């Protein structure tokens, strides 16, 4: 036990030094303290799959009814803001349908 | 003195023009999504989130007033893409123009490729300055004449009319991509072009819309194993068999189409070794390459990642030959930049005509000019406050920490909603086009 103690303090000191030299690691510590559930692989498949699914999902009555049938007693999940969730899993409800685009007009750059 | 294409600190940049609305309330459709000069620099095209393309034309210089450099005025504007709906996936297909690429001019008409997430279109822009008059069977307004009233024959003639610029879609290259198209690039053979999405690259012939060759496919058999995506791709400017594509992991692969039909195996892999002790949660995200551009001479390529611009010699794969910091002061803000998603912003970069200076955008409507030949750099701002004709742009400085000097702006005061993602440099002259969120600024070299 006594043999390992000095080594432990050295590791701690090293970490402190790292934070001083490496602002990135400091920022990482900040992020992890705010989002403890954050996985360790940010570039991993979750983030990429979210990226691949970009685009608003519209109301699909089939999806909606299937989801209602599955989750009889639970509430439908609200829009997730946590960074770990894939937003594509959220089933849109008729209430939160995005507005249809307005009619197209000429670009202001040409004005 | 620096001649065509020089830049950096020899050149003083001054305001020339600004296009777009002044009001702060920006409609989403007005967000500029791409800017591109054509091969002669006479035309400048912009695309926006609303699927519209606006083309500006450089007016022929006024010889009597040499200090009044030629201006770019609206030449043509058209709706390139419309919003679509994928019924099978219940997903909207945005009409936002991701990229515009001009074809080299072959005849009187101009051609460009414009693409949204799913469909590429070839547009022909042609001028009409005369029209036929004196038809026998029709009146001038188009109504048909009663045949019984026609007693003589006349030969229709062409008469001059006010210049009309028409844009017409000549080809539509649809259904080639499952994922979102991020790049298009016209080949030097002037017959083919490539389009790249997150996982695949296709090669098309400009004349053929119902067939496309897949040349790169990095989709894993099991999507759970997905580790990287394609972020940009470009054909070599002279070698029609060579192209590069960049990835979200910071690597660039150069492929030779003579080696095999499917270029899944690269000919060269450009990757800078990483110091494992510096690795953090953000390392991979900020190493993701948002743009790759060959130099005009075809010997180098430039990549842009979140914090830096790197110049690579095509003959050296293990590290870039030059690295420039764009906004290193952001490294200590990565946590908040991750939270507000700014860390995923995709900045583009561009070369000047003789490859001596490169330019890229930053936040707070700042953009950076990095002079390779003089190893100097300057930060400039595209702002309505420096909009007097021929007003010289003052260099800007960001204070990373400690005491802020006069004229410096502190990192915490930067406006991260004012991003310059898209910039373009005239192929021959020192004229640059810089797009803020909804305005297009044109700056020119100060002429004494």
Short mmCIF file of C-alpha atoms in Angstrom, two decimals, chain A:
data_model
loop_
_atom_site.label_atom_id
_atom_site.label_comp_id
_atom_site.label_asym_id
_atom_site.label_seq_id
_atom_site.Cartn_x
_atom_site.Cartn_y
_atom_site.Cartn_z
CA UNK A 1 0.00 0.00 0.00
CA UNK A 2 2.68 2.44 1.01
CA UNK A 3 4.60 1.56 -2.12
CA UNK A 4 1.76 2.58 -4.39
CA UNK A 5 0.88 5.85 -2.64
CA UNK A 6 3.61 8.03 -4.18
CA UNK A 7 2.67 6.65 -7.58
CA UNK A 8 -0.95 7.64 -7.09
CA UNK A 9 -0.07 11.23 -6.30
CA UNK A 10 2.17 11.31 -9.33
CA UNK A 11 -0.70 10.24 -11.56
CA UNK A 12 -2.90 12.97 -10.08
CA UNK A 13 -0.23 15.59 -10.62
CA UNK A 14 0.20 14.39 -14.15
CA UNK A 15 -3.52 14.76 -14.79
CA UNK A 16 -3.49 18.30 -13.43
CA UNK A 17 -0.58 19.16 -15.68
CA UNK A 18 -2.40 17.61 -18.60
CA UNK A 19 -5.39 19.85 -18.00
CA UNK A 20 -3.14 22.88 -17.87
CA UNK A 21 -1.32 22.03 -21.07
CA UNK A 22 -4.29 20.62 -22.91
CA UNK A 23 -7.34 22.90 -23.00
CA UNK A 24 -9.19 20.19 -24.87
CA UNK A 25 -9.03 17.85 -21.90
CA UNK A 26 -10.32 20.62 -19.66
CA UNK A 27 -13.25 21.11 -21.98
CA UNK A 28 -13.85 17.37 -22.04
CA UNK A 29 -14.03 17.32 -18.25
CA UNK A 30 -16.53 20.18 -18.35
CA UNK A 31 -18.70 18.32 -20.83
CA UNK A 32 -18.61 15.06 -18.92
CA UNK A 33 -19.64 16.80 -15.73
CA UNK A 34 -22.69 18.21 -17.50
CA UNK A 35 -23.64 15.04 -19.34
CA UNK A 36 -22.54 12.05 -17.27
CA UNK A 37 -24.24 9.60 -19.63
CA UNK A 38 -22.10 10.66 -22.56
CA UNK A 39 -20.40 7.70 -24.14
CA UNK A 40 -16.69 7.68 -24.75
CA UNK A 41 -16.84 7.36 -28.50
CA UNK A 42 -18.22 10.61 -29.89
CA UNK A 43 -17.41 9.82 -33.47
CA UNK A 44 -19.02 6.46 -33.13
CA UNK A 45 -21.98 5.04 -34.90
CA UNK A 46 -24.59 6.87 -32.81
CA UNK A 47 -23.45 10.30 -33.88
CA UNK A 48 -22.93 9.23 -37.47
CA UNK A 49 -26.29 7.55 -37.73
CA UNK A 50 -27.94 10.69 -36.37
CA UNK A 51 -26.13 12.60 -39.07
CA UNK A 52 -27.23 10.20 -41.77
CA UNK A 53 -30.84 10.62 -40.78
CA UNK A 54 -30.84 14.40 -40.99
CA UNK A 55 -34.11 15.96 -41.97
CA UNK A 56 -37.42 16.50 -40.23
CA UNK A 57 -39.51 13.42 -39.83
CA UNK A 58 -43.10 13.88 -40.75
CA UNK A 59 -46.20 12.42 -39.26
CA UNK A 60 -46.77 8.87 -40.46
CA UNK A 61 -50.05 7.40 -39.30
CA UNK A 62 -48.70 3.87 -39.49
CA UNK A 63 -45.73 4.64 -37.26
CA UNK A 64 -47.91 6.66 -34.95
CA UNK A 65 -50.49 3.94 -34.41
CA UNK A 66 -47.87 1.25 -33.98
CA UNK A 67 -46.12 3.36 -31.35
CA UNK A 68 -49.40 4.02 -29.56
CA UNK A 69 -50.21 0.33 -29.50
CA UNK A 70 -46.78 -0.55 -28.12
CA UNK A 71 -46.70 2.04 -25.39
CA UNK A 72 -50.23 1.74 -24.10
CA UNK A 73 -49.76 3.17 -20.68
CA UNK A 74 -46.54 5.10 -21.01
CA UNK A 75 -46.46 8.63 -22.41
CA UNK A 76 -44.95 9.06 -25.85
CA UNK A 77 -41.35 10.29 -25.43
CA UNK A 78 -40.93 14.05 -25.55
CA UNK A 79 -38.36 15.56 -27.87
CA UNK A 80 -34.98 14.60 -26.50
CA UNK A 81 -32.38 17.25 -25.97
CA UNK A 82 -29.73 14.97 -24.52
CA UNK A 83 -26.78 14.56 -26.76
CA UNK A 84 -26.79 10.78 -26.52
CA UNK A 85 -30.23 10.26 -28.01
CA UNK A 86 -30.89 9.72 -31.66
CA UNK A 87 -33.67 12.12 -32.49
CA UNK A 88 -34.89 9.92 -35.33
CA UNK A 89 -36.51 7.63 -32.78
CA UNK A 90 -39.05 10.22 -31.82
CA UNK A 91 -42.42 9.48 -33.43
CA UNK A 92 -44.02 12.75 -34.49
CA UNK A 93 -47.52 13.36 -33.26
CA UNK A 94 -50.17 15.35 -35.14
CA UNK A 95 -49.64 18.19 -32.66
CA UNK A 96 -46.02 18.75 -33.49
CA UNK A 97 -46.18 18.67 -37.26
CA UNK A 98 -43.78 21.17 -38.78
CA UNK A 99 -45.30 23.93 -40.87
CA UNK A 100 -45.42 23.35 -44.59
CA UNK A 101 -43.11 25.64 -46.47
CA UNK A 102 -44.48 28.97 -47.66
CA UNK A 103 -44.77 29.69 -51.37
CA UNK A 104 -41.48 30.34 -53.11
CA UNK A 105 -40.41 33.89 -53.86
CA UNK A 106 -37.41 35.41 -55.57
CA UNK A 107 -34.08 35.55 -53.75
CA UNK A 108 -33.25 38.81 -51.98
CA UNK A 109 -29.74 38.62 -53.46
CA UNK A 110 -31.32 39.42 -56.82
CA UNK A 111 -33.21 42.37 -55.45
#
